[in-house]
Each structure stands twice: as C-alpha cells, then as structure tokens.
C-alpha cells in the first residue's frame, strides 16, 4: 500500500471543505479500500465521514422515506417501514454482496461503488474507465457479464448496484450537499452512462457529498419485488434482474415502474415494458406480451447474447410474482 493522508471529520461543513481540497470520502470502505490495495485508485487524502449524523431513516409526508447516506445496507433492508412499503428495496439490498459487507457498506457508498468489470481491476489491461484514452479490453475480450444496453465505444461495463435499480424504478433521488449549498437529483440522473467519459460515473460536483436518498410517496396501493438472476446464490453480481412495482386498482394497472440490473451501463428503466402494462388488466398473456419489450434496443457483445432472452424471462417471471399475488 502506498502512503496517503487520513482525515476524520465530524460535520458536513468540515467534510465539504476537505472534499473541496481534493479528499475522497470513505465510510464503510467496502469498495475503496480494495481498490487502493490493488492500486487501481490512489487518493492522496481519505476523508472519513463515518461520524457525520447521517444514520436516520425517516418517513416523509404521503408515505415516502428519507434514508441517511450512512445508514448501512443491513439497517435499511431490515427497517420495518422500508420492508412493508418498499419490499423491492429490501429484497434488492438482501440480494447484494454478503452479510458481512452489508453490515459495513452504506447507502451512499452503494451509489458511489465502482464497476466490477475485471479489466478495470487488472492494471495490465487497457481500460478507459481507469485510464481515460487507454482503450477497452472488454470490447474484444471476454465480455459475458458486460452490458447489452447503454454501452459506448469507450466502455461496456455494467453498473453493479442492485439497490440503485430498485431506486430508479421508484423514482428516488439523492440529496447532495456541496460548497454552493444543497441540491437534489434523481438517481437516474445521478448515475452517468459511459458516453466518451466512462471515468465519470456520478454527477457529483467538486466537494459534493451524498447526505440522503429519498424515495417519494408512491401511488397506492403498491406491490413490489426484486428478482436477481446470477451464477451463484450469494455474493455475486446480477446477470439480469427485475425491480417491479405495480399499482393495481379496480382490476386495472394504474402505474408500472420497472428497472433491470446486470444488463445496462446504468440501472436500466424499462419504459417500453411499462407502457404495455398501464391501463391493462393483469393476466399471464399480458406479462408475456409486455416482457418481450424488456430488451428493446439491446446490442449484445460476442459472449453475452444470452442476456437478451434471460432478461425477458426475468421480467416476465417477476411481473407474474408481483402482479398475481397468491
Ligand atoms: Fe474498462 Fe469499461 Fe472497458 Fe471494462 S468495459 S475494460 S471498465 S472501459
């Protein structure tokens, strides 16, 4: 490990000042420490924000929830209000990483985690995300786990977070605090597609800090759930997934909010599927007809063409689970 400075802060003002000076925030440390050990990342100063008072979960008017950035994945997943109002969030969290990691990793850190593309962590491989302009080893390399949606010539890595997919489906936003004050961005706008600058993964300005994640009041009633398909049952990233939230009143689907992981360079909102569902009556035939559109626009690489059919089947199955309560 190379030498670096460590600074512990106990207020948002002190954190923002340290970040403005070029420091990198660290809380649970479950991604950044690994990357520093491998020298994929070499921050000169770590700003330890773990003591900031950002560990509350609070309901908001109308039935939304505000989750502090330092709430751990375990805490959020086990919160009674989150579990009953937004099962898609607790299920996405519980399908992530391992129990040990979920006890340390924070909600803010989850949205800041970097890609799991193996070439990104291999210092001998070309990687535009690690070293802009060096190339992309995955494009012509082994790309079974890479993206079929949202890729650019510069990068084809998938976004690794399950939580972010559930948050995108629910139109959640991040609360940010920076040198110019506070602002709010939807999670969808906060996470950046690679375009020609894959090294930029979040729409953070210099000195900005995530303080909370807000899930707005949803349409009622709402049923939701998360299905993750992966190579093994724990401690594994998604090949495909489906975050599904449906509001059905009077036997008609009034609102459909659906997103997928494991297939896009960012959490992928499935607007074409949603449009097939709204205004229709739930049925097995409807789930099939809508799920056909899950991979609209997909551009598979040499080794990941299987994701097109797998994504359609994942979405169809989860529509059935959420839309046809037993
Ligand atoms: Fe790097 Fe992205 Fe290519 Fe992976 S897919 S090697 S992260 S540029």
mmCIF file of C-alpha atoms and ligand atoms in Angstrom:
data_model
loop_
_atom_site.group_PDB
_atom_site.id
_atom_site.type_symbol
_atom_site.label_atom_id
_atom_site.label_comp_id
_atom_site.label_asym_id
_atom_site.label_seq_id
_atom_site.Cartn_x
_atom_site.Cartn_y
_atom_site.Cartn_z
ATOM 1 C CA UNK A 1 0.000 0.000 0.000
ATOM 2 C CA UNK A 2 1.247 3.494 -0.837
ATOM 3 C CA UNK A 3 1.255 6.409 1.695
ATOM 4 C CA UNK A 4 -1.856 8.590 1.997
ATOM 5 C CA UNK A 5 -3.301 11.117 4.458
ATOM 6 C CA UNK A 6 -6.326 10.320 6.657
ATOM 7 C CA UNK A 7 -8.671 12.982 7.970
ATOM 8 C CA UNK A 8 -11.670 12.320 10.228
ATOM 9 C CA UNK A 9 -14.449 14.937 10.093
ATOM 10 C CA UNK A 10 -17.448 15.453 12.381
ATOM 11 C CA UNK A 11 -19.542 17.983 10.468
ATOM 12 C CA UNK A 12 -20.898 18.389 6.945
ATOM 13 C CA UNK A 13 -19.070 21.745 6.652
ATOM 14 C CA UNK A 14 -15.735 20.128 7.502
ATOM 15 C CA UNK A 15 -16.428 17.253 5.113
ATOM 16 C CA UNK A 16 -17.278 19.582 2.219
ATOM 17 C CA UNK A 17 -14.164 21.686 2.889
ATOM 18 C CA UNK A 18 -11.964 18.572 2.875
ATOM 19 C CA UNK A 19 -13.584 17.235 -0.287
ATOM 20 C CA UNK A 20 -13.153 20.625 -1.988
ATOM 21 C CA UNK A 21 -9.442 20.353 -1.180
ATOM 22 C CA UNK A 22 -9.309 17.088 -3.164
ATOM 23 C CA UNK A 23 -10.032 14.436 -0.496
ATOM 24 C CA UNK A 24 -12.025 11.269 -1.186
ATOM 25 C CA UNK A 25 -14.847 10.330 1.184
ATOM 26 C CA UNK A 26 -14.758 6.985 2.949
ATOM 27 C CA UNK A 27 -17.400 5.466 5.249
ATOM 28 C CA UNK A 28 -17.856 1.660 5.205
ATOM 29 C CA UNK A 29 -14.778 1.364 2.996
ATOM 30 C CA UNK A 30 -16.011 -1.792 1.281
ATOM 31 C CA UNK A 31 -15.057 -0.681 -2.237
ATOM 32 C CA UNK A 32 -12.399 1.988 -1.914
ATOM 33 C CA UNK A 33 -10.027 0.105 0.390
ATOM 34 C CA UNK A 34 -9.943 -2.869 -2.005
ATOM 35 C CA UNK A 35 -9.222 -0.575 -4.939
ATOM 36 C CA UNK A 36 -6.452 1.178 -3.005
ATOM 37 C CA UNK A 37 -4.850 -2.148 -2.060
ATOM 38 C CA UNK A 38 -4.811 -3.093 -5.743
ATOM 39 C CA UNK A 39 -3.615 0.449 -6.610
ATOM 40 C CA UNK A 40 -6.483 0.861 -9.065
ATOM 41 C CA UNK A 41 -7.287 4.011 -7.087
ATOM 42 C CA UNK A 42 -4.625 6.188 -5.413
ATOM 43 C CA UNK A 43 -6.338 9.007 -3.465
ATOM 44 C CA UNK A 44 -3.859 11.238 -1.611
ATOM 45 C CA UNK A 45 -6.299 12.041 1.216
ATOM 46 C CA UNK A 46 -9.122 9.969 2.670
ATOM 47 C CA UNK A 47 -11.870 11.936 4.396
ATOM 48 C CA UNK A 48 -13.559 9.694 6.960
ATOM 49 C CA UNK A 49 -17.215 10.780 7.102
ATOM 50 C CA UNK A 50 -18.446 7.905 9.297
ATOM 51 C CA UNK A 51 -19.069 10.214 12.295
ATOM 52 C CA UNK A 52 -21.485 12.524 10.456
ATOM 53 C CA UNK A 53 -25.097 12.402 11.739
ATOM 54 C CA UNK A 54 -26.489 10.770 8.586
ATOM 55 C CA UNK A 55 -27.783 7.471 10.003
ATOM 56 C CA UNK A 56 -31.518 8.188 10.302
ATOM 57 C CA UNK A 57 -34.430 6.638 8.413
ATOM 58 C CA UNK A 58 -37.495 8.930 8.449
ATOM 59 C CA UNK A 59 -40.885 8.786 6.757
ATOM 60 C CA UNK A 60 -41.968 11.741 4.614
ATOM 61 C CA UNK A 61 -45.485 13.155 4.077
ATOM 62 C CA UNK A 62 -47.649 10.912 1.900
ATOM 63 C CA UNK A 63 -45.693 7.730 2.598
ATOM 64 C CA UNK A 64 -42.202 8.285 1.202
ATOM 65 C CA UNK A 65 -38.964 7.710 3.088
ATOM 66 C CA UNK A 66 -35.680 9.536 3.601
ATOM 67 C CA UNK A 67 -32.678 7.264 4.228
ATOM 68 C CA UNK A 68 -29.491 8.872 5.572
ATOM 69 C CA UNK A 69 -26.398 8.304 3.453
ATOM 70 C CA UNK A 70 -24.587 6.488 6.293
ATOM 71 C CA UNK A 71 -27.393 4.028 7.023
ATOM 72 C CA UNK A 72 -25.942 0.578 6.394
ATOM 73 C CA UNK A 73 -27.418 -1.795 3.824
ATOM 74 C CA UNK A 74 -28.425 -4.134 6.661
ATOM 75 C CA UNK A 75 -30.182 -1.339 8.577
ATOM 76 C CA UNK A 76 -32.119 -0.168 5.520
ATOM 77 C CA UNK A 77 -33.104 -3.690 4.487
ATOM 78 C CA UNK A 78 -34.419 -4.524 7.952
ATOM 79 C CA UNK A 79 -36.261 -1.249 8.594
ATOM 80 C CA UNK A 80 -39.937 -2.065 9.207
ATOM 81 C CA UNK A 81 -41.295 0.783 7.061
ATOM 82 C CA UNK A 82 -38.975 0.004 4.127
ATOM 83 C CA UNK A 83 -39.829 -3.702 4.313
ATOM 84 C CA UNK A 84 -43.581 -3.163 4.255
ATOM 85 C CA UNK A 85 -43.828 -0.155 1.914
ATOM 86 C CA UNK A 86 -40.968 -0.910 -0.481
ATOM 87 C CA UNK A 87 -40.155 -4.650 -0.457
ATOM 88 C CA UNK A 88 -38.368 -4.154 -3.783
ATOM 89 C CA UNK A 89 -35.741 -2.122 -1.889
ATOM 90 C CA UNK A 90 -35.241 -4.539 0.995
ATOM 91 C CA UNK A 91 -35.116 -7.514 -1.410
ATOM 92 C CA UNK A 92 -32.577 -5.756 -3.656
ATOM 93 C CA UNK A 93 -30.407 -4.989 -0.619
ATOM 94 C CA UNK A 94 -30.621 -8.526 0.746
ATOM 95 C CA UNK A 95 -29.615 -9.978 -2.618
ATOM 96 C CA UNK A 96 -26.453 -7.840 -2.656
ATOM 97 C CA UNK A 97 -22.915 -8.748 -1.573
ATOM 98 C CA UNK A 98 -22.596 -10.785 1.644
ATOM 99 C CA UNK A 99 -23.993 -10.323 5.153
ATOM 100 C CA UNK A 100 -20.601 -9.099 6.382
ATOM 101 C CA UNK A 101 -20.361 -6.478 3.638
ATOM 102 C CA UNK A 102 -23.973 -5.361 4.120
ATOM 103 C CA UNK A 103 -23.190 -4.715 7.794
ATOM 104 C CA UNK A 104 -20.432 -2.259 6.803
ATOM 105 C CA UNK A 105 -21.475 -0.800 3.446
ATOM 106 C CA UNK A 106 -23.598 2.351 3.429
ATOM 107 C CA UNK A 107 -26.447 3.502 1.203
ATOM 108 C CA UNK A 108 -24.417 6.472 -0.060
ATOM 109 C CA UNK A 109 -21.409 4.254 -0.685
ATOM 110 C CA UNK A 110 -23.564 1.807 -2.606
ATOM 111 C CA UNK A 111 -24.357 4.546 -5.135
ATOM 112 C CA UNK A 112 -20.683 5.524 -5.303
ATOM 113 C CA UNK A 113 -19.306 2.000 -5.863
ATOM 114 C CA UNK A 114 -17.240 1.446 -8.974
ATOM 115 C CA UNK A 115 -17.692 -1.099 -11.725
ATOM 116 C CA UNK A 116 -16.906 -4.786 -11.216
ATOM 117 C CA UNK A 117 -15.510 -5.189 -14.749
ATOM 118 C CA UNK A 118 -12.488 -7.432 -14.172
ATOM 119 C CA UNK A 119 -10.375 -5.480 -16.661
ATOM 120 C CA UNK A 120 -10.932 -2.331 -14.578
ATOM 121 C CA UNK A 121 -9.098 -4.021 -11.689
ATOM 122 C CA UNK A 122 -6.378 -5.536 -13.864
ATOM 123 C CA UNK A 123 -3.614 -2.947 -14.147
ATOM 124 C CA UNK A 124 -2.135 -4.744 -17.169
ATOM 125 C CA UNK A 125 -5.379 -4.350 -19.216
ATOM 126 C CA UNK A 126 -6.496 -1.345 -21.263
ATOM 127 C CA UNK A 127 -9.399 0.386 -19.511
ATOM 128 C CA UNK A 128 -10.837 3.796 -20.366
ATOM 129 C CA UNK A 129 -12.597 3.965 -17.015
ATOM 130 C CA UNK A 130 -9.358 3.520 -15.045
ATOM 131 C CA UNK A 131 -7.090 5.331 -17.500
ATOM 132 C CA UNK A 132 -9.008 7.520 -19.976
ATOM 133 C CA UNK A 133 -7.875 7.080 -23.578
ATOM 134 C CA UNK A 134 -6.154 3.714 -22.998
ATOM 135 C CA UNK A 135 -8.855 1.584 -24.703
ATOM 136 C CA UNK A 136 -11.351 -1.049 -23.579
ATOM 137 C CA UNK A 137 -10.075 -4.606 -23.164
ATOM 138 C CA UNK A 138 -13.602 -5.912 -22.607
ATOM 139 C CA UNK A 139 -14.892 -4.968 -26.075
ATOM 140 C CA UNK A 140 -12.818 -7.669 -27.762
ATOM 141 C CA UNK A 141 -12.086 -9.684 -24.627
ATOM 142 C CA UNK A 142 -14.288 -11.969 -22.512
ATOM 143 C CA UNK A 143 -17.487 -9.952 -22.114
ATOM 144 C CA UNK A 144 -20.068 -12.449 -20.841
ATOM 145 C CA UNK A 145 -21.043 -10.263 -17.858
ATOM 146 C CA UNK A 146 -20.965 -6.940 -19.685
ATOM 147 C CA UNK A 147 -23.722 -4.595 -20.845
ATOM 148 C CA UNK A 148 -26.178 -5.107 -23.694
ATOM 149 C CA UNK A 149 -27.835 -1.708 -23.161
ATOM 150 C CA UNK A 150 -26.360 1.785 -22.909
ATOM 151 C CA UNK A 151 -22.804 0.890 -23.934
ATOM 152 C CA UNK A 152 -20.498 3.277 -25.780
ATOM 153 C CA UNK A 153 -17.419 2.713 -27.911
ATOM 154 C CA UNK A 154 -15.393 3.643 -24.832
ATOM 155 C CA UNK A 155 -16.929 1.291 -22.210
ATOM 156 C CA UNK A 156 -19.319 -1.662 -21.946
ATOM 157 C CA UNK A 157 -19.241 -2.259 -18.174
ATOM 158 C CA UNK A 158 -22.492 -2.899 -16.292
ATOM 159 C CA UNK A 159 -23.499 -0.886 -13.263
ATOM 160 C CA UNK A 160 -23.032 -3.165 -10.233
ATOM 161 C CA UNK A 161 -25.709 -1.976 -7.791
ATOM 162 C CA UNK A 162 -28.986 -3.829 -7.126
ATOM 163 C CA UNK A 163 -30.173 -1.082 -4.771
ATOM 164 C CA UNK A 164 -29.781 1.582 -7.468
ATOM 165 C CA UNK A 165 -32.057 -0.410 -9.776
ATOM 166 C CA UNK A 166 -34.837 -0.514 -7.175
ATOM 167 C CA UNK A 167 -34.336 3.214 -6.528
ATOM 168 C CA UNK A 168 -34.509 4.070 -10.230
ATOM 169 C CA UNK A 169 -37.738 2.078 -10.555
ATOM 170 C CA UNK A 170 -39.229 4.052 -7.637
ATOM 171 C CA UNK A 171 -38.125 7.464 -8.998
ATOM 172 C CA UNK A 172 -35.885 8.026 -5.957
ATOM 173 C CA UNK A 173 -33.489 10.941 -5.665
ATOM 174 C CA UNK A 174 -30.182 11.708 -3.953
ATOM 175 C CA UNK A 175 -29.757 14.676 -1.618
ATOM 176 C CA UNK A 176 -26.397 16.380 -2.105
ATOM 177 C CA UNK A 177 -24.530 18.957 -0.030
ATOM 178 C CA UNK A 178 -21.685 20.944 -1.589
ATOM 179 C CA UNK A 179 -19.825 24.240 -1.336
ATOM 180 C CA UNK A 180 -22.758 26.025 -3.034
ATOM 181 C CA UNK A 181 -25.428 24.530 -0.791
ATOM 182 C CA UNK A 182 -27.887 21.662 -1.177
ATOM 183 C CA UNK A 183 -29.498 20.154 -4.263
ATOM 184 C CA UNK A 184 -31.425 17.044 -5.261
ATOM 185 C CA UNK A 185 -31.015 14.838 -8.341
ATOM 186 C CA UNK A 186 -32.949 11.756 -9.388
ATOM 187 C CA UNK A 187 -30.864 8.593 -9.048
ATOM 188 C CA UNK A 188 -31.389 8.125 -12.777
ATOM 189 C CA UNK A 189 -29.713 11.485 -13.486
ATOM 190 C CA UNK A 190 -27.077 10.980 -10.792
ATOM 191 C CA UNK A 191 -25.618 7.814 -12.358
ATOM 192 C CA UNK A 192 -23.959 8.625 -15.668
ATOM 193 C CA UNK A 193 -23.843 6.428 -18.781
ATOM 194 C CA UNK A 194 -20.286 5.966 -20.098
ATOM 195 C CA UNK A 195 -20.536 8.020 -23.303
ATOM 196 C CA UNK A 196 -16.964 9.099 -24.125
ATOM 197 C CA UNK A 197 -16.109 9.819 -20.470
ATOM 198 C CA UNK A 198 -16.538 6.465 -18.696
ATOM 199 C CA UNK A 199 -14.248 7.602 -15.879
ATOM 200 C CA UNK A 200 -17.124 9.850 -14.679
ATOM 201 C CA UNK A 201 -19.729 7.612 -13.046
ATOM 202 C CA UNK A 202 -21.707 10.039 -10.873
ATOM 203 C CA UNK A 203 -22.912 13.604 -11.499
ATOM 204 C CA UNK A 204 -21.089 14.925 -8.436
ATOM 205 C CA UNK A 205 -19.547 18.373 -8.473
ATOM 206 C CA UNK A 206 -16.260 19.033 -6.694
ATOM 207 C CA UNK A 207 -16.728 18.967 -2.942
ATOM 208 C CA UNK A 208 -20.212 17.432 -3.022
ATOM 209 C CA UNK A 209 -21.325 14.773 -0.588
ATOM 210 C CA UNK A 210 -24.391 12.498 -0.619
ATOM 211 C CA UNK A 211 -26.390 13.174 2.544
ATOM 212 C CA UNK A 212 -29.501 11.042 1.916
ATOM 213 C CA UNK A 213 -31.599 9.073 -0.538
ATOM 214 C CA UNK A 214 -35.300 9.895 -0.812
ATOM 215 C CA UNK A 215 -37.980 7.544 -2.122
ATOM 216 C CA UNK A 216 -41.041 9.653 -2.925
ATOM 217 C CA UNK A 217 -44.570 8.765 -1.899
ATOM 218 C CA UNK A 218 -45.656 6.100 -4.378
ATOM 219 C CA UNK A 219 -49.061 5.524 -5.970
ATOM 220 C CA UNK A 220 -51.258 3.371 -3.696
ATOM 221 C CA UNK A 221 -51.788 0.543 -3.385
ATOM 222 C CA UNK A 222 -48.322 -0.577 -4.436
ATOM 223 C CA UNK A 223 -46.945 -4.092 -4.700
ATOM 224 C CA UNK A 224 -43.266 -4.538 -5.466
ATOM 225 C CA UNK A 225 -40.446 -7.059 -5.527
ATOM 226 C CA UNK A 226 -36.957 -7.786 -6.834
ATOM 227 C CA UNK A 227 -35.713 -10.848 -8.702
ATOM 228 C CA UNK A 228 -31.992 -11.319 -9.299
ATOM 229 C CA UNK A 229 -30.525 -13.948 -11.626
ATOM 230 C CA UNK A 230 -26.853 -14.770 -11.066
ATOM 231 C CA UNK A 231 -24.289 -17.529 -11.440
ATOM 232 C CA UNK A 232 -24.448 -18.478 -7.734
ATOM 233 C CA UNK A 233 -26.919 -17.749 -4.984
ATOM 234 C CA UNK A 234 -24.890 -15.349 -2.836
ATOM 235 C CA UNK A 235 -22.051 -12.837 -3.039
ATOM 236 C CA UNK A 236 -22.490 -12.462 -6.792
ATOM 237 C CA UNK A 237 -23.489 -9.702 -9.187
ATOM 238 C CA UNK A 238 -26.578 -9.881 -11.414
ATOM 239 C CA UNK A 239 -26.583 -11.366 -14.890
ATOM 240 C CA UNK A 240 -30.085 -9.920 -15.104
ATOM 241 C CA UNK A 241 -32.605 -8.675 -12.581
ATOM 242 C CA UNK A 242 -36.048 -7.129 -12.436
ATOM 243 C CA UNK A 243 -37.266 -4.497 -9.980
ATOM 244 C CA UNK A 244 -41.037 -4.406 -10.423
ATOM 245 C CA UNK A 245 -43.560 -2.086 -8.732
ATOM 246 C CA UNK A 246 -47.214 -2.169 -9.786
ATOM 247 C CA UNK A 247 -50.235 -0.228 -8.605
ATOM 248 C CA UNK A 248 -53.470 -2.057 -9.452
ATOM 249 C CA UNK A 249 -56.856 -0.509 -8.631
ATOM 250 C CA UNK A 250 -60.253 -1.732 -9.723
ATOM 251 C CA UNK A 251 -58.612 -4.634 -11.544
ATOM 252 C CA UNK A 252 -56.597 -2.283 -13.801
ATOM 253 C CA UNK A 253 -52.868 -1.488 -13.712
ATOM 254 C CA UNK A 254 -52.699 2.249 -12.954
ATOM 255 C CA UNK A 255 -48.931 2.525 -12.624
ATOM 256 C CA UNK A 256 -45.979 0.306 -13.587
ATOM 257 C CA UNK A 257 -42.395 1.083 -12.532
ATOM 258 C CA UNK A 258 -39.788 -1.394 -13.761
ATOM 259 C CA UNK A 259 -35.995 -1.427 -13.995
ATOM 260 C CA UNK A 260 -33.256 -4.021 -14.507
ATOM 261 C CA UNK A 261 -29.682 -4.696 -13.371
ATOM 262 C CA UNK A 262 -26.879 -6.667 -14.988
ATOM 263 C CA UNK A 263 -27.747 -5.532 -18.499
ATOM 264 C CA UNK A 264 -27.156 -1.768 -18.641
ATOM 265 C CA UNK A 265 -24.205 0.533 -18.112
ATOM 266 C CA UNK A 266 -26.533 2.253 -15.648
ATOM 267 C CA UNK A 267 -29.649 0.902 -13.873
ATOM 268 C CA UNK A 268 -31.959 0.360 -16.849
ATOM 269 C CA UNK A 269 -35.529 1.643 -16.724
ATOM 270 C CA UNK A 270 -37.807 -0.492 -18.896
ATOM 271 C CA UNK A 271 -40.150 2.186 -20.265
ATOM 272 C CA UNK A 272 -41.338 0.048 -23.198
ATOM 273 C CA UNK A 273 -42.496 -2.681 -20.783
ATOM 274 C CA UNK A 274 -44.219 -0.130 -18.537
ATOM 275 C CA UNK A 275 -46.145 1.317 -21.490
ATOM 276 C CA UNK A 276 -47.509 -2.124 -22.387
ATOM 277 C CA UNK A 277 -48.903 -2.572 -18.871
ATOM 278 C CA UNK A 278 -50.565 0.694 -17.878
ATOM 279 C CA UNK A 279 -54.327 0.661 -18.388
ATOM 280 C CA UNK A 280 -54.453 -3.146 -18.836
ATOM 281 C CA UNK A 281 -55.890 -5.916 -16.710
ATOM 282 C CA UNK A 282 -53.308 -8.272 -15.166
ATOM 283 C CA UNK A 283 -53.043 -11.607 -16.983
ATOM 284 C CA UNK A 284 -50.464 -14.223 -17.894
ATOM 285 C CA UNK A 285 -50.806 -13.199 -21.517
ATOM 286 C CA UNK A 286 -50.137 -9.536 -20.616
ATOM 287 C CA UNK A 287 -46.930 -10.369 -18.710
ATOM 288 C CA UNK A 288 -45.645 -12.288 -21.747
ATOM 289 C CA UNK A 289 -46.601 -9.579 -24.219
ATOM 290 C CA UNK A 290 -45.002 -6.802 -22.115
ATOM 291 C CA UNK A 291 -41.800 -8.679 -21.236
ATOM 292 C CA UNK A 292 -40.975 -9.179 -24.920
ATOM 293 C CA UNK A 293 -40.007 -5.488 -24.888
ATOM 294 C CA UNK A 294 -37.581 -5.775 -21.950
ATOM 295 C CA UNK A 295 -34.512 -5.897 -24.188
ATOM 296 C CA UNK A 296 -35.639 -3.354 -26.798
ATOM 297 C CA UNK A 297 -32.558 -1.622 -28.186
ATOM 298 C CA UNK A 298 -30.130 -4.277 -26.906
ATOM 299 C CA UNK A 299 -26.750 -4.606 -28.614
ATOM 300 C CA UNK A 300 -25.171 -7.833 -27.375
ATOM 301 C CA UNK A 301 -21.421 -8.399 -27.465
ATOM 302 C CA UNK A 302 -19.673 -11.626 -28.520
ATOM 303 C CA UNK A 303 -20.265 -13.524 -25.256
ATOM 304 C CA UNK A 304 -23.410 -12.046 -23.725
ATOM 305 C CA UNK A 305 -26.185 -12.596 -26.288
ATOM 306 C CA UNK A 306 -27.865 -14.940 -23.785
ATOM 307 C CA UNK A 307 -28.812 -11.880 -21.690
ATOM 308 C CA UNK A 308 -31.477 -10.813 -24.204
ATOM 309 C CA UNK A 309 -33.677 -13.868 -23.616
ATOM 310 C CA UNK A 310 -32.724 -14.110 -19.948
ATOM 311 C CA UNK A 311 -33.796 -10.518 -19.305
ATOM 312 C CA UNK A 312 -37.165 -11.093 -20.978
ATOM 313 C CA UNK A 313 -37.772 -14.225 -18.902
ATOM 314 C CA UNK A 314 -36.634 -12.493 -15.687
ATOM 315 C CA UNK A 315 -39.035 -9.610 -16.226
ATOM 316 C CA UNK A 316 -41.939 -11.883 -17.184
ATOM 317 C CA UNK A 317 -41.461 -14.024 -14.097
ATOM 318 C CA UNK A 318 -41.249 -11.073 -11.726
ATOM 319 C CA UNK A 319 -44.303 -9.420 -13.310
ATOM 320 C CA UNK A 320 -46.179 -12.630 -12.558
ATOM 321 C CA UNK A 321 -44.903 -12.769 -8.956
ATOM 322 C CA UNK A 322 -45.814 -9.131 -8.220
ATOM 323 C CA UNK A 323 -48.926 -8.893 -10.398
ATOM 324 C CA UNK A 324 -50.612 -12.132 -9.360
ATOM 325 C CA UNK A 325 -50.458 -12.194 -5.553
ATOM 326 C CA UNK A 326 -51.070 -15.738 -4.364
HETATM 327 FE FE1 LIG B 1 -12.715 -0.544 -18.628
HETATM 328 FE FE2 LIG B 1 -15.279 -0.193 -19.180
HETATM 329 FE FE3 LIG B 1 -13.785 -1.485 -20.889
HETATM 330 FE FE4 LIG B 1 -14.315 -2.607 -18.515
HETATM 331 S S1 LIG B 1 -15.784 -2.163 -20.104
HETATM 332 S S2 LIG B 1 -12.340 -2.523 -19.589
HETATM 333 S S3 LIG B 1 -14.432 -0.783 -17.219
HETATM 334 S S4 LIG B 1 -13.549 0.656 -20.295
#
